[in-house]
Coordinates of C-alpha atoms and ligand atoms in Angstrom, one line a residue:
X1 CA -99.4 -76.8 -22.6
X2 CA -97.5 -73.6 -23.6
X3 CA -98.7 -71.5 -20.5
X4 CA -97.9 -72.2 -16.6
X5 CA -100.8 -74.8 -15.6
X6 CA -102.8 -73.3 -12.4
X7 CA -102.2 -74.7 -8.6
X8 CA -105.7 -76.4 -9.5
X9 CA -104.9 -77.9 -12.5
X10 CA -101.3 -79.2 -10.6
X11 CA -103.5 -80.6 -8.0
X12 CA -105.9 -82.6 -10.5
X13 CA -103.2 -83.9 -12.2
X14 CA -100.8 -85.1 -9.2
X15 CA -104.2 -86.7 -7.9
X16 CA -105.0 -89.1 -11.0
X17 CA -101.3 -89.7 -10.9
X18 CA -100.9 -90.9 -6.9
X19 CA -104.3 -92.5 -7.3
X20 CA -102.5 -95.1 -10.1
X21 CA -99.7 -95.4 -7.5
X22 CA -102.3 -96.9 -5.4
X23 CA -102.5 -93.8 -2.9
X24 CA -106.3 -93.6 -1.8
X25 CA -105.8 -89.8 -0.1
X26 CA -106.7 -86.7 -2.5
X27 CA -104.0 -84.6 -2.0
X28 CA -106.1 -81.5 -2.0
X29 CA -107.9 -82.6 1.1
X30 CA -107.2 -82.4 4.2
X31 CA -103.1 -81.6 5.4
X32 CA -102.5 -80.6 1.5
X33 CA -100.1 -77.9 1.0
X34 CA -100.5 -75.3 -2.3
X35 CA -98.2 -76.6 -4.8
X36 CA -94.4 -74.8 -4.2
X37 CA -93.6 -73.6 -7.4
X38 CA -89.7 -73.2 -9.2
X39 CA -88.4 -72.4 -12.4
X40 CA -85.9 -74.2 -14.1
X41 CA -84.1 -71.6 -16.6
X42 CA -81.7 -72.5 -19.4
X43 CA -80.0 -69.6 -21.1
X44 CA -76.9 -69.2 -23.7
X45 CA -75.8 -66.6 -25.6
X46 CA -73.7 -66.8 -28.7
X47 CA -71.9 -63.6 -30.2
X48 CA -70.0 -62.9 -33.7
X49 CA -67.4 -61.0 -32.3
X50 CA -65.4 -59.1 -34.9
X51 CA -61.6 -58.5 -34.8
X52 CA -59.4 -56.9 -37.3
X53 CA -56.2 -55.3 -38.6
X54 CA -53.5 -55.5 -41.6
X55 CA -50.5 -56.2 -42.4
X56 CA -48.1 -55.3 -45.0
X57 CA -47.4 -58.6 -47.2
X58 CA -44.8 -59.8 -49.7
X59 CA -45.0 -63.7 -51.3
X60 CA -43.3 -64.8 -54.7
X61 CA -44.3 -64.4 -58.2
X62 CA -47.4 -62.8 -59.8
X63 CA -50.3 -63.5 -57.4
X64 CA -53.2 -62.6 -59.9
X65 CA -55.6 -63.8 -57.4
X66 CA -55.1 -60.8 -55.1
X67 CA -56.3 -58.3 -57.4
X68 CA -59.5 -60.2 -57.3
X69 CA -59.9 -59.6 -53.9
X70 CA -62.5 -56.7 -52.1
X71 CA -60.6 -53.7 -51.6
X72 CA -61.0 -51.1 -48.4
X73 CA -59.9 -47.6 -47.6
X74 CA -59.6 -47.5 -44.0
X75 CA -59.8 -51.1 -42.2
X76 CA -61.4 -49.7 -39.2
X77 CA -64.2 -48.1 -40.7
X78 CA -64.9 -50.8 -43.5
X79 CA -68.2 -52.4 -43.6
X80 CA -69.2 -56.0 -43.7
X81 CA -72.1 -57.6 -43.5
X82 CA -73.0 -59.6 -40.4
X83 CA -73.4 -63.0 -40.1
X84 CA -76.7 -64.4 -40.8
X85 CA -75.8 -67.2 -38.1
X86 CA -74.0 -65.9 -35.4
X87 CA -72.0 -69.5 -34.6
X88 CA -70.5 -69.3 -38.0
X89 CA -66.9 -68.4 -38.1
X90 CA -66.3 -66.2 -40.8
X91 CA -62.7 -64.9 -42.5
X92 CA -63.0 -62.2 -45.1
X93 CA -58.8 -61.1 -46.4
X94 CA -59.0 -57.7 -48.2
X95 CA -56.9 -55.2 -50.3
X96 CA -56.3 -52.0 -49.7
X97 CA -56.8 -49.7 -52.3
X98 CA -53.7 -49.1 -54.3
X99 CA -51.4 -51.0 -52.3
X100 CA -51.0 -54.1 -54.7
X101 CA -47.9 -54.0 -57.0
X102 CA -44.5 -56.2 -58.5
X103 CA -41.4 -55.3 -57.6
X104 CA -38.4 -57.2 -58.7
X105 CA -36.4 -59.8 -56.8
X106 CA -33.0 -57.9 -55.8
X107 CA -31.2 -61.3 -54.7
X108 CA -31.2 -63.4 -57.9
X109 CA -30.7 -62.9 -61.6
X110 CA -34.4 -63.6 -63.1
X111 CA -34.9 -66.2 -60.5
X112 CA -31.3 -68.1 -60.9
X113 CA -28.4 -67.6 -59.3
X114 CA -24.9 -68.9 -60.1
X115 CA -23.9 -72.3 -58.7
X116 CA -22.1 -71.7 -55.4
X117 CA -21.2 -75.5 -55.4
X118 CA -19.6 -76.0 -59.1
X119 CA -18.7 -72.0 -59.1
X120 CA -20.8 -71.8 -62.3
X121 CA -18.6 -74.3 -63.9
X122 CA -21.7 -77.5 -64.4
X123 CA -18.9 -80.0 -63.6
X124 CA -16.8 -80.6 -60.1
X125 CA -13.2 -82.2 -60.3
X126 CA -12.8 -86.0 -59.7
X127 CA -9.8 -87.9 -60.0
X128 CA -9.0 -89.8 -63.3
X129 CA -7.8 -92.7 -61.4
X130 CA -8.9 -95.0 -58.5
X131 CA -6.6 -97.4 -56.2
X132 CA -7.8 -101.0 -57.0
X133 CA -9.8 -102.3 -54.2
X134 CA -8.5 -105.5 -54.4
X135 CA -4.6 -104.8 -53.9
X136 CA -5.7 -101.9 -52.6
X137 CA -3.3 -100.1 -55.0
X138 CA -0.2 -101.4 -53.1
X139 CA 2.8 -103.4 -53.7
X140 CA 0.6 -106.3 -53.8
X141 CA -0.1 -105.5 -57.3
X142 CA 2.4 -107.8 -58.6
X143 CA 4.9 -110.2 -56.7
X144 CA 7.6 -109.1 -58.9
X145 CA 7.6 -105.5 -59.8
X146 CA 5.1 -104.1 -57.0
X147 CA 3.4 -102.4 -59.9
X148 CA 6.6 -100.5 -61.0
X149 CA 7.5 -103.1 -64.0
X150 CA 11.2 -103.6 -63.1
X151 CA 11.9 -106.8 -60.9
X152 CA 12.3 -106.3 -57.7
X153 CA 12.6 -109.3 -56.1
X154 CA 16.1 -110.1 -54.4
X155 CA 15.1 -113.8 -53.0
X156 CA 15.4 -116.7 -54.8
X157 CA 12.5 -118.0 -56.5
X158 CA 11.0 -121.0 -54.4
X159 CA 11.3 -118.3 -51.5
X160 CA 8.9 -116.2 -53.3
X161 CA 5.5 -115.1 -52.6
X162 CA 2.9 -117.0 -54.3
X163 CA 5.5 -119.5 -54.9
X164 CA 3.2 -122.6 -55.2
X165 CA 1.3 -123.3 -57.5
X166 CA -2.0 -122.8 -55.6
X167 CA -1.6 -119.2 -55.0
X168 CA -0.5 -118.7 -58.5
X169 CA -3.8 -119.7 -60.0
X170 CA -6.0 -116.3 -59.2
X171 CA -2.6 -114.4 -61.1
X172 CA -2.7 -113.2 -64.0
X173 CA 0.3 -112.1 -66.3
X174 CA 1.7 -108.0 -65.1
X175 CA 1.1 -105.3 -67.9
X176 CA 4.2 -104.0 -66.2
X177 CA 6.6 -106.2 -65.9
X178 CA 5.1 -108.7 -68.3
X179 CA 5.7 -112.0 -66.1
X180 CA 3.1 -114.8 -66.0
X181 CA 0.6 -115.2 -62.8
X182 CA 2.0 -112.7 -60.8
X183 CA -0.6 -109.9 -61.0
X184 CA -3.6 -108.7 -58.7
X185 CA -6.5 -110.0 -61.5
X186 CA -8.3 -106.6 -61.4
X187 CA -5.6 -104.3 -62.3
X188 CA -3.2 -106.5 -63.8
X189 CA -0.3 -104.9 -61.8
X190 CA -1.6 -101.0 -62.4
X191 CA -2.2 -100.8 -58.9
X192 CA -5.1 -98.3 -60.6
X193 CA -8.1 -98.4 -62.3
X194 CA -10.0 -95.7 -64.5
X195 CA -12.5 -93.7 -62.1
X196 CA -15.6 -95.5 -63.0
X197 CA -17.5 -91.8 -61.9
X198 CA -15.3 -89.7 -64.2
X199 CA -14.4 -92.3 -67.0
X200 CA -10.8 -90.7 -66.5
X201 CA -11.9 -87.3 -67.9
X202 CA -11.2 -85.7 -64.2
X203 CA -14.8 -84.3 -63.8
X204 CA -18.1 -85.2 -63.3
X205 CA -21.5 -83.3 -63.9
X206 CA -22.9 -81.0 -60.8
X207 CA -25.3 -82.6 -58.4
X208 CA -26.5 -79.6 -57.4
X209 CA -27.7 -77.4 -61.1
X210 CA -27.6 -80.6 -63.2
X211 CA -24.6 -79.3 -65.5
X212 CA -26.8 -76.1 -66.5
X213 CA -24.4 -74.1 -63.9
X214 CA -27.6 -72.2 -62.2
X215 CA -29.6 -72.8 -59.4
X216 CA -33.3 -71.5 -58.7
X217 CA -33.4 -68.4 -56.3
X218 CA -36.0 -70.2 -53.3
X219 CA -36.7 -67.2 -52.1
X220 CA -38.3 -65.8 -55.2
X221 CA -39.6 -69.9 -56.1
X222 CA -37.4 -69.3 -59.8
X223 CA -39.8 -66.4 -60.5
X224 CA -37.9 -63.5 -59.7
X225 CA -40.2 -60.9 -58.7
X226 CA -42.3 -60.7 -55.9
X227 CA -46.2 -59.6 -55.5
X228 CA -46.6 -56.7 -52.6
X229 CA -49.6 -55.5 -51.3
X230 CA -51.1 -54.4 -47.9
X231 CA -53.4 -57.2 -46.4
X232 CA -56.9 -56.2 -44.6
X233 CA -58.5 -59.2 -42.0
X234 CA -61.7 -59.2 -40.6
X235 CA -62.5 -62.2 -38.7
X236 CA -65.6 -63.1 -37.2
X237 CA -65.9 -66.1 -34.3
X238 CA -69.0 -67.0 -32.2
X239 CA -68.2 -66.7 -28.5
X240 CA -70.4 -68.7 -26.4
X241 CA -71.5 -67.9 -22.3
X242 CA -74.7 -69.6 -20.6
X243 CA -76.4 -69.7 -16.8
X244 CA -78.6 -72.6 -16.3
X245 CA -80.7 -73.6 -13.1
X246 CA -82.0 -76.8 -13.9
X247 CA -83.1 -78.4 -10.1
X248 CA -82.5 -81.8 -8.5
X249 CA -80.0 -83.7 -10.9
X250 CA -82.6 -86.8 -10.7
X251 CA -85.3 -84.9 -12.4
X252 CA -83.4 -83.3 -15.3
X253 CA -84.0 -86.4 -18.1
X254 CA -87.4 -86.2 -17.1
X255 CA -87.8 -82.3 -17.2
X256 CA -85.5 -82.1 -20.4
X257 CA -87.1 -84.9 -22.4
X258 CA -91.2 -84.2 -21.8
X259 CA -90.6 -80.5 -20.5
X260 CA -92.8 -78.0 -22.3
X261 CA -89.9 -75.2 -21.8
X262 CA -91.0 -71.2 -23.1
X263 CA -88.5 -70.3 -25.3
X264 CA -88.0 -66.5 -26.0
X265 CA -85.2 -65.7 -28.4
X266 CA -83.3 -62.6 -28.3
X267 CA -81.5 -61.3 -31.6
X268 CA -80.8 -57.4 -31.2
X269 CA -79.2 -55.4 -28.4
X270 CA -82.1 -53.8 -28.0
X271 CA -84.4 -57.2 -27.5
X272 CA -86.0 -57.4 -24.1
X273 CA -86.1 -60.1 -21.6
X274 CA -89.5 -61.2 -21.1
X275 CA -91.6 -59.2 -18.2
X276 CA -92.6 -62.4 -16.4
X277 CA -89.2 -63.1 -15.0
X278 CA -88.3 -62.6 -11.7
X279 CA -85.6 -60.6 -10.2
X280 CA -83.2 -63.3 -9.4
X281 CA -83.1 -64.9 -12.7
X282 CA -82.8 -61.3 -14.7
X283 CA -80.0 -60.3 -11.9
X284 CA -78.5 -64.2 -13.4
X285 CA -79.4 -63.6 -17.0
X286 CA -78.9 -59.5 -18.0
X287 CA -75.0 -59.2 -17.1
X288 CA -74.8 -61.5 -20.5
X289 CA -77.0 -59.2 -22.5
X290 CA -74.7 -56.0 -22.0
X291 CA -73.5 -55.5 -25.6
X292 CA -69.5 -56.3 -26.3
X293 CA -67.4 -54.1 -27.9
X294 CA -66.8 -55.7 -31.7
X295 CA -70.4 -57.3 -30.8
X296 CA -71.6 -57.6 -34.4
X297 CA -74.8 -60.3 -34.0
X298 CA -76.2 -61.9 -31.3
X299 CA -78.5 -64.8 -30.5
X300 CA -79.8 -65.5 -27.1
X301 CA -82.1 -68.3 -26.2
X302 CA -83.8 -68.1 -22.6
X303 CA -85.6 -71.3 -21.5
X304 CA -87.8 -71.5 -19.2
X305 CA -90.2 -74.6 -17.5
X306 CA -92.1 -73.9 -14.5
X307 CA -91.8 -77.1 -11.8
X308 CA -94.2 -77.8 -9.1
X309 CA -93.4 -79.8 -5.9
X310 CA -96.2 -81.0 -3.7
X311 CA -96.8 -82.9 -1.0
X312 CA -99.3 -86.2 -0.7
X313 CA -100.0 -86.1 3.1
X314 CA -101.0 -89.5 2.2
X315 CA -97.8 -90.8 1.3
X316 CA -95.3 -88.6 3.3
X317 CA -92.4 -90.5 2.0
X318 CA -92.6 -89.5 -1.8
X319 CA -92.1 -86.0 -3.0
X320 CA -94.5 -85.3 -6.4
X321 CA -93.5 -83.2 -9.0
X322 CA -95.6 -81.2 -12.0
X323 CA -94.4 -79.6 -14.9
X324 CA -96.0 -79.1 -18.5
X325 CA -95.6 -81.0 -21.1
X326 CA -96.2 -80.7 -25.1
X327 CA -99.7 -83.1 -23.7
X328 CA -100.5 -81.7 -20.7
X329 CA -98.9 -82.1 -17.4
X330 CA -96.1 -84.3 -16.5
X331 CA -96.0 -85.6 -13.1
X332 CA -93.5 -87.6 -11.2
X333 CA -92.2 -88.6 -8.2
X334 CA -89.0 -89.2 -6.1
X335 CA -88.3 -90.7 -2.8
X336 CA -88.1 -87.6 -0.1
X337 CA -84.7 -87.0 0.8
X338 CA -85.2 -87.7 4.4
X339 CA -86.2 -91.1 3.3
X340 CA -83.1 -91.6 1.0
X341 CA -80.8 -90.5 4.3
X342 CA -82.8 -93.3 6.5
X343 CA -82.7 -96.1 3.9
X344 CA -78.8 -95.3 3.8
X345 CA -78.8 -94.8 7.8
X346 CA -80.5 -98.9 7.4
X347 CA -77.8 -99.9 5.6
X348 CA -75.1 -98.4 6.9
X349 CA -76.7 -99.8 10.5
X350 CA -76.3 -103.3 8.9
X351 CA -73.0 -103.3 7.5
X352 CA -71.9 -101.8 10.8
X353 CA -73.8 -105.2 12.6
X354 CA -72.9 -107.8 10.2
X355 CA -69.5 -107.0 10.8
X356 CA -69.9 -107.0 15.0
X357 CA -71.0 -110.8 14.2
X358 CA -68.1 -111.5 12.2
X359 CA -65.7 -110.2 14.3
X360 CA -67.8 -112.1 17.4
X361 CA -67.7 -115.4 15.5
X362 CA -64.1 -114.9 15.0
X363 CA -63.3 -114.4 18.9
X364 CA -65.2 -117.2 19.5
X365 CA -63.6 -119.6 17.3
X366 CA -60.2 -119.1 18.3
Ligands
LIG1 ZN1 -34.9 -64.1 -56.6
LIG2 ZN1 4.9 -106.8 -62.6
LIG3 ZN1 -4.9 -104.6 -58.1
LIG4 ZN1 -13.1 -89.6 -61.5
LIG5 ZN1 -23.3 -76.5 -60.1

């Protein structure tokens, strides 16, 4: 039913349903009240509101795409479309006219700069020889020349170290001193071994350029120039505000889901509320219609369902609702509120009783 139902039709239709409820009474006769009518109202606005500015930009390398980008003259005054949708968010970056250029990197040399860790050499120092880890490059390298290859033992020979046998058989024969099982077995009495890093040259390739004694400029990314242009934004973002009266909580599935609501969409500034409304609900609804500054589309959806309550003198204790739906009229009903509070009242009377008993039971058992 897409137009408010009459008190009449209300009446018919709360009748039919309070006469399958097994209520007898008409509740147009005698007692009946005229139907008290409200209506529910639903409304949200969303805007595109539009913000935007520039900015002076600088990145690395050639940036061909920005030359592809929509140029403007004077950010404030440029034109853009509006959104079609006004809950889309929408980014448009622009150019401004004769601001894109190269200019080149004043910090490197073509993108590299000399190695600050070699010094531009490719190669870093290392020494040519290593102590032997397992003498640890000290006298321990051989029991009779210390690694020096003249004998320096002053003790007699069974006083020596590694004078049994046992400990002689890890020894090998000294390249110093040229005595049999004597030696450390990894250096043979060197005390040293070639720097496995270096292999004895003394240097060793540059972690940080690889040997080729440059490094890449980051600042630049290697490229050596940088792309400069002034940078336009225009964003556009929905913001959202509603005011919605939608009665007792207990009715609202039944409202929302069968409700025949009147739906009047608003798009311009200039777009009227509908004449039918009444003062309250245009006081609610018209602060959100007063355009925004940056207000660049608009879409405001008013909803409205008209609810009738009436009274069954025949069952006092039930409150009926109307409302119309997409097949008529809907009708419902809800205990009255006085009866909620007295069923509550009940039960709150028997809690309060059953524990009087308890607590006499318990006196009298002890
Ligand atoms: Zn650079
Ligand atoms: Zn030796
Ligand atoms: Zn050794
Ligand atoms: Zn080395
Ligand atoms: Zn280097």
């Amino acid at each position: 039913m897409d137009r408010r139902p009459s008190d009449a039709e209300i009446l018919e239709a709360v009748e039919a349903y309070a006469r399958r409820r097994g209520v007898p009474d008409r509740p147009a006769g005698p007692g009946a009240e005229a139907p008290a009518w409200q209506v529910l109202l639903d409304f949200r606005i969303v805007r595109s509101v539009e913000t935007r500015g520039e900015r002076p930009m600088r990145e690395p390398g050639s940036r061909d795409d920005i030359a592809s980008r929509p140029t403007y003259t004077d950010i404030g005054s440029h034109r853009v479309p509006p959104p079609d949708d006004p809950e889309l968010s929408r980014s448009r970056l622009l150019v401004r006219g004769g601001s894109l250029g190269e200019e080149r990197c004043a910090d490197c040399d073509g993108g590299t700069n000399k190695c600050g860790t070699c010094g531009g050499r490719g190669v870093r120092d290392c020494p040519r020889f290593v102590d032997c880890p397992v003498c640890e490059g000290g006298p321990d390298a051989c029991w009779e020349c210390e690694g020096t290859g003249r004998s320096r033992s002053r003790r007699p020979p069974h006083l020596r170290a590694g004078a049994s046998p046992a400990d002689r058989a890890a020894r090998v024969r000294c390249t110093r001193c040229r005595i049999d099982d004597v030696a450390c077995p990894k250096c043979r009495g060197r005390r040293q071994l070639d720097c496995p890093d270096c292999k004895k040259s003394g240097h060793v390739e540059c972690t940080a350029c690889s040997g080729t004694k440059r490094v890449t400029h980051q600042e630049c990314r290697g490229t050596g120039r940088f792309t400069v242009w002034t940078e336009g934004w225009i964003h556009q973002n929905p913001h959202r505000a509603k005011e919605r009266r939608l009665g007792r909580l207990d009715l609202r599935r039944a409202t929302g889901n069968t409700g025949h609501w009147y739906e009047t969409i608003l798009r311009k500034t200039t777009d009227k509320l509908p004449d039918d409304l009444d003062g309250s609900d245009e006081a609610l609804v018209a602060p959100h219609l007063t355009p925004r500054k940056d207000e660049v589309a608009r879409r405001a959806t008013l909803r409205r369902l008209p609810l009738a309550h009436v009274r069954v003198p025949a069952d006092p204790h039930r409150d009926y609702f109307a409302f119309p739906s997409h097949t008529g009229i809907e009708v419902t009903s809800r205990p009255t509120t006085e009866r909620v509070r007295h069923f509550a009242a009940i039960a709150t009377a028997s809690v309060a009783l059953v524990v009087i008993v308890v607590l006499l039971a318990m006196a009298l058992l002890r």
